Amino acid sequence: MKKIVMIGYGAMAQAVMPLLPEAVKVGWLVVMPEDVAKIQTIVGDEIQVVSSVAEIIGNPDCAVEMAGQLGLKAHIFDLIAAGIDVGVISVGTFADTDFQEAVTRAAKAKGVKVAILSGAIAGIDGLASAKLAGLDSVLYQGRKNPRSWKGSYAEELIDLDQLIEATTFFRGSAREAAARFPANANVAATLALAGIGMDQTAVELIADPEMKRNQHKIIAQGTFGEMEITMMGVPLADNPKTSMLAALSVARFCRQLDEALWV
């Protein structure tokens, strides 16, 4: 039996929990202090709900983070200090070079593994393999309906309400995209970490009135050849801004904890 810590209890965590195998159980939830009592009532006594890693009683086998950039920054160093391996879904946080370097140093010093989960896209394994021979270019295109860009920096760049055709409103690096669009940074940042880096990975963001789903497109070229992958993401029913595949990638990571044969 493996017992894990979940950082966060939003729509993604709630989607992941029913997908865990019998051999992997959630033993602890780390949430905001004001939510502890409410969530403890929801999940029952078998799960300890706390507001910090320091309050955990017991020895977790692993942790998975689904709490956004602020949640990851708040808890990852405590997890590392406690010697707990962690799977990370809020990958856009690593666009902060100082944070990435600090996590790397701490994890190496403690012998802890920090796993970057694939999230809402496919092809990360192929891209990381291709990197070994040399990548010439990696382009990520994120295409969504204008409604999905509401509340983001896109509103300062384009009139989302007046669009009648697909319009590219941002071109820049993965690092720039992560800074300007933190709620949409995870895919570009994951590609950058797997491939040629935050500053070399190109990003194009597109508002398209014809889109009914979120499209993620990866175009990579290098010594290995060429790769082009297009994903049409279905969102979680309880949170349209979160990809179902991102939640499934967390569930897969948790399932592998008890598997002898990994794919």
Coordinates of C-alpha atoms in Angstrom, one line a residue, residues 27-215:
G27 CA -3.3 9.9 3.3
W28 CA -3.0 13.7 3.6
L29 CA -4.3 16.8 1.9
V30 CA -2.5 20.1 2.2
V31 CA -4.9 23.1 1.7
M32 CA -5.4 26.7 2.7
P33 CA -5.8 27.2 6.4
E34 CA -9.3 28.6 6.1
D35 CA -10.4 25.5 4.2
V36 CA -9.1 22.8 6.6
A37 CA -12.2 22.2 8.7
K38 CA -14.6 22.2 5.7
I39 CA -12.5 19.8 3.6
Q40 CA -11.9 17.5 6.6
T41 CA -15.7 17.2 6.9
I42 CA -15.9 16.4 3.2
V43 CA -13.2 13.7 3.0
G44 CA -13.7 12.0 6.3
D45 CA -11.3 10.8 9.0
E46 CA -9.2 8.5 6.8
I47 CA -7.5 11.5 5.3
Q48 CA -5.6 14.0 7.4
V49 CA -6.3 17.6 6.2
V50 CA -3.6 20.1 7.1
S51 CA -2.4 23.5 6.0
S52 CA 1.3 22.8 6.0
V53 CA 3.7 19.9 5.4
A54 CA 5.0 20.3 8.9
E55 CA 1.7 19.2 10.3
I56 CA 1.8 15.8 8.5
I57 CA 1.8 12.9 10.9
G58 CA 3.3 9.7 9.3
N59 CA 5.6 8.8 6.4
P60 CA 4.2 9.5 2.9
D61 CA 5.6 7.6 0.0
C62 CA 5.2 10.5 -2.4
A63 CA 3.4 13.8 -3.0
V64 CA 1.5 15.3 -5.9
E65 CA 1.0 19.0 -6.4
M66 CA -2.2 20.4 -7.9
A67 CA -2.3 23.8 -6.2
G68 CA -1.1 26.3 -8.8
Q69 CA 2.1 28.3 -8.8
L70 CA 1.6 29.9 -5.4
G71 CA 0.7 26.5 -3.8
L72 CA 3.8 24.9 -5.3
K73 CA 6.1 27.7 -4.1
A74 CA 4.5 27.5 -0.6
H75 CA 5.1 23.8 -0.1
I76 CA 7.7 22.3 -2.3
F77 CA 10.7 23.2 -0.2
D78 CA 9.1 21.7 2.9
L79 CA 8.3 18.5 1.0
I80 CA 12.0 18.3 -0.2
A81 CA 13.2 19.0 3.4
A82 CA 11.0 16.1 4.6
G83 CA 12.6 13.8 2.0
I84 CA 9.3 13.4 0.1
D85 CA 9.4 12.9 -3.7
V86 CA 6.9 15.0 -5.5
G87 CA 5.1 15.1 -8.9
V88 CA 4.5 18.7 -10.1
I89 CA 1.6 19.8 -12.4
S90 CA 2.1 23.6 -12.0
V91 CA 5.2 23.5 -14.2
G92 CA 4.9 27.2 -15.3
T93 CA 6.4 28.1 -11.9
F94 CA 9.8 26.9 -13.2
A95 CA 9.9 29.8 -15.7
D96 CA 11.3 31.6 -12.6
T97 CA 15.0 30.7 -13.0
D98 CA 15.9 31.4 -9.4
F99 CA 13.0 29.2 -8.2
Q100 CA 14.1 26.4 -10.6
E101 CA 17.7 26.5 -9.5
A102 CA 16.7 26.6 -5.8
V103 CA 14.5 23.5 -6.2
T104 CA 17.2 21.7 -8.1
R105 CA 19.8 22.4 -5.5
A106 CA 17.5 21.5 -2.6
A107 CA 16.4 18.2 -4.2
K108 CA 19.9 17.1 -5.1
A109 CA 21.1 17.9 -1.5
K110 CA 18.3 15.9 0.0
G111 CA 18.2 13.1 -2.6
V112 CA 14.6 13.9 -3.5
K113 CA 13.1 13.4 -7.0
V114 CA 10.9 16.1 -8.5
A115 CA 8.9 14.8 -11.4
I116 CA 7.6 17.1 -14.0
L117 CA 4.2 15.7 -15.1
S118 CA 3.2 15.8 -18.8
G119 CA -0.1 17.6 -18.0
A120 CA -2.4 18.6 -20.9
I121 CA -0.1 17.5 -23.8
A122 CA 1.5 14.4 -25.4
G123 CA 4.9 13.9 -26.9
I124 CA 7.0 15.0 -24.0
D125 CA 8.9 11.7 -24.0
G126 CA 9.7 12.0 -27.7
L127 CA 10.8 15.6 -27.3
A128 CA 13.1 14.8 -24.4
S129 CA 14.6 11.9 -26.4
A130 CA 15.1 14.1 -29.5
K131 CA 16.9 16.6 -27.3
L132 CA 19.8 14.1 -26.9
A133 CA 20.6 14.3 -30.6
G134 CA 20.0 18.0 -30.8
L135 CA 16.9 20.1 -31.4
D136 CA 16.9 23.0 -33.8
S137 CA 13.6 24.5 -32.9
V138 CA 10.5 23.9 -30.8
L139 CA 7.2 25.9 -31.4
Y140 CA 4.2 25.7 -29.2
Q141 CA 0.9 27.1 -30.5
G142 CA -2.0 27.5 -28.0
R143 CA -5.4 28.1 -29.8
K144 CA -8.6 28.8 -27.8
N145 CA -11.9 30.5 -28.2
P146 CA -11.8 34.2 -27.3
R147 CA -13.9 33.5 -24.3
S148 CA -11.2 31.3 -22.8
W149 CA -8.7 34.2 -23.0
K150 CA -11.0 36.5 -20.9
G151 CA -9.4 37.7 -17.7
S152 CA -5.9 37.3 -19.1
Y153 CA -3.2 39.6 -20.5
A154 CA -4.8 38.9 -23.9
E155 CA -7.4 41.6 -23.1
E156 CA -4.7 44.2 -23.2
L157 CA -3.5 43.1 -26.6
I158 CA -6.7 42.5 -28.6
D159 CA -10.4 43.1 -28.5
L160 CA -11.6 39.6 -27.8
D161 CA -15.3 40.5 -28.2
Q162 CA -14.8 41.8 -31.8
L163 CA -12.9 38.9 -33.4
I164 CA -14.4 37.3 -36.5
E165 CA -11.4 35.2 -37.5
A166 CA -8.4 33.4 -35.9
T167 CA -5.9 36.0 -34.6
T168 CA -2.4 35.5 -33.2
F169 CA -2.1 38.0 -30.3
F170 CA 1.2 36.9 -28.7
R171 CA 4.5 35.7 -30.1
G172 CA 7.4 35.2 -27.7
S173 CA 9.4 32.8 -25.7
A174 CA 8.1 30.2 -23.2
R175 CA 9.5 32.3 -20.4
E176 CA 7.7 35.4 -21.6
A177 CA 4.5 33.5 -22.1
A178 CA 4.7 32.1 -18.5
A179 CA 5.2 35.6 -17.1
R180 CA 2.3 37.1 -19.1
F181 CA -0.1 34.2 -19.0
P182 CA 0.5 32.3 -15.7
A183 CA -2.8 30.5 -15.9
N184 CA -1.8 29.1 -19.4
A185 CA 1.9 28.6 -18.7
N186 CA 2.2 24.9 -17.8
V187 CA 2.2 23.5 -21.3
A188 CA 4.8 25.8 -22.7
A189 CA 7.0 25.5 -19.6
T190 CA 6.8 21.7 -19.8
L191 CA 7.9 21.7 -23.4
A192 CA 10.7 24.1 -22.6
L193 CA 12.0 21.9 -19.8
A194 CA 11.9 18.8 -21.9
G195 CA 13.4 20.5 -25.0
I196 CA 15.6 23.5 -25.6
G197 CA 14.8 25.7 -22.7
M198 CA 12.6 28.6 -21.7
D199 CA 14.2 31.3 -23.8
Q200 CA 14.6 29.2 -27.0
T201 CA 11.1 27.6 -27.0
A202 CA 8.8 29.8 -29.2
V203 CA 5.2 30.3 -28.2
E204 CA 2.3 31.6 -30.3
L205 CA -1.1 32.2 -28.7
I206 CA -4.2 32.4 -30.8
A207 CA -7.8 33.5 -30.3
D208 CA -10.1 31.6 -32.7
P209 CA -13.9 32.1 -32.6
E210 CA -14.4 28.8 -34.4
M211 CA -12.7 26.8 -31.6
K212 CA -15.0 24.7 -29.3
R213 CA -12.1 23.0 -27.5
N214 CA -8.6 24.1 -26.5
Q215 CA -5.9 23.2 -29.1

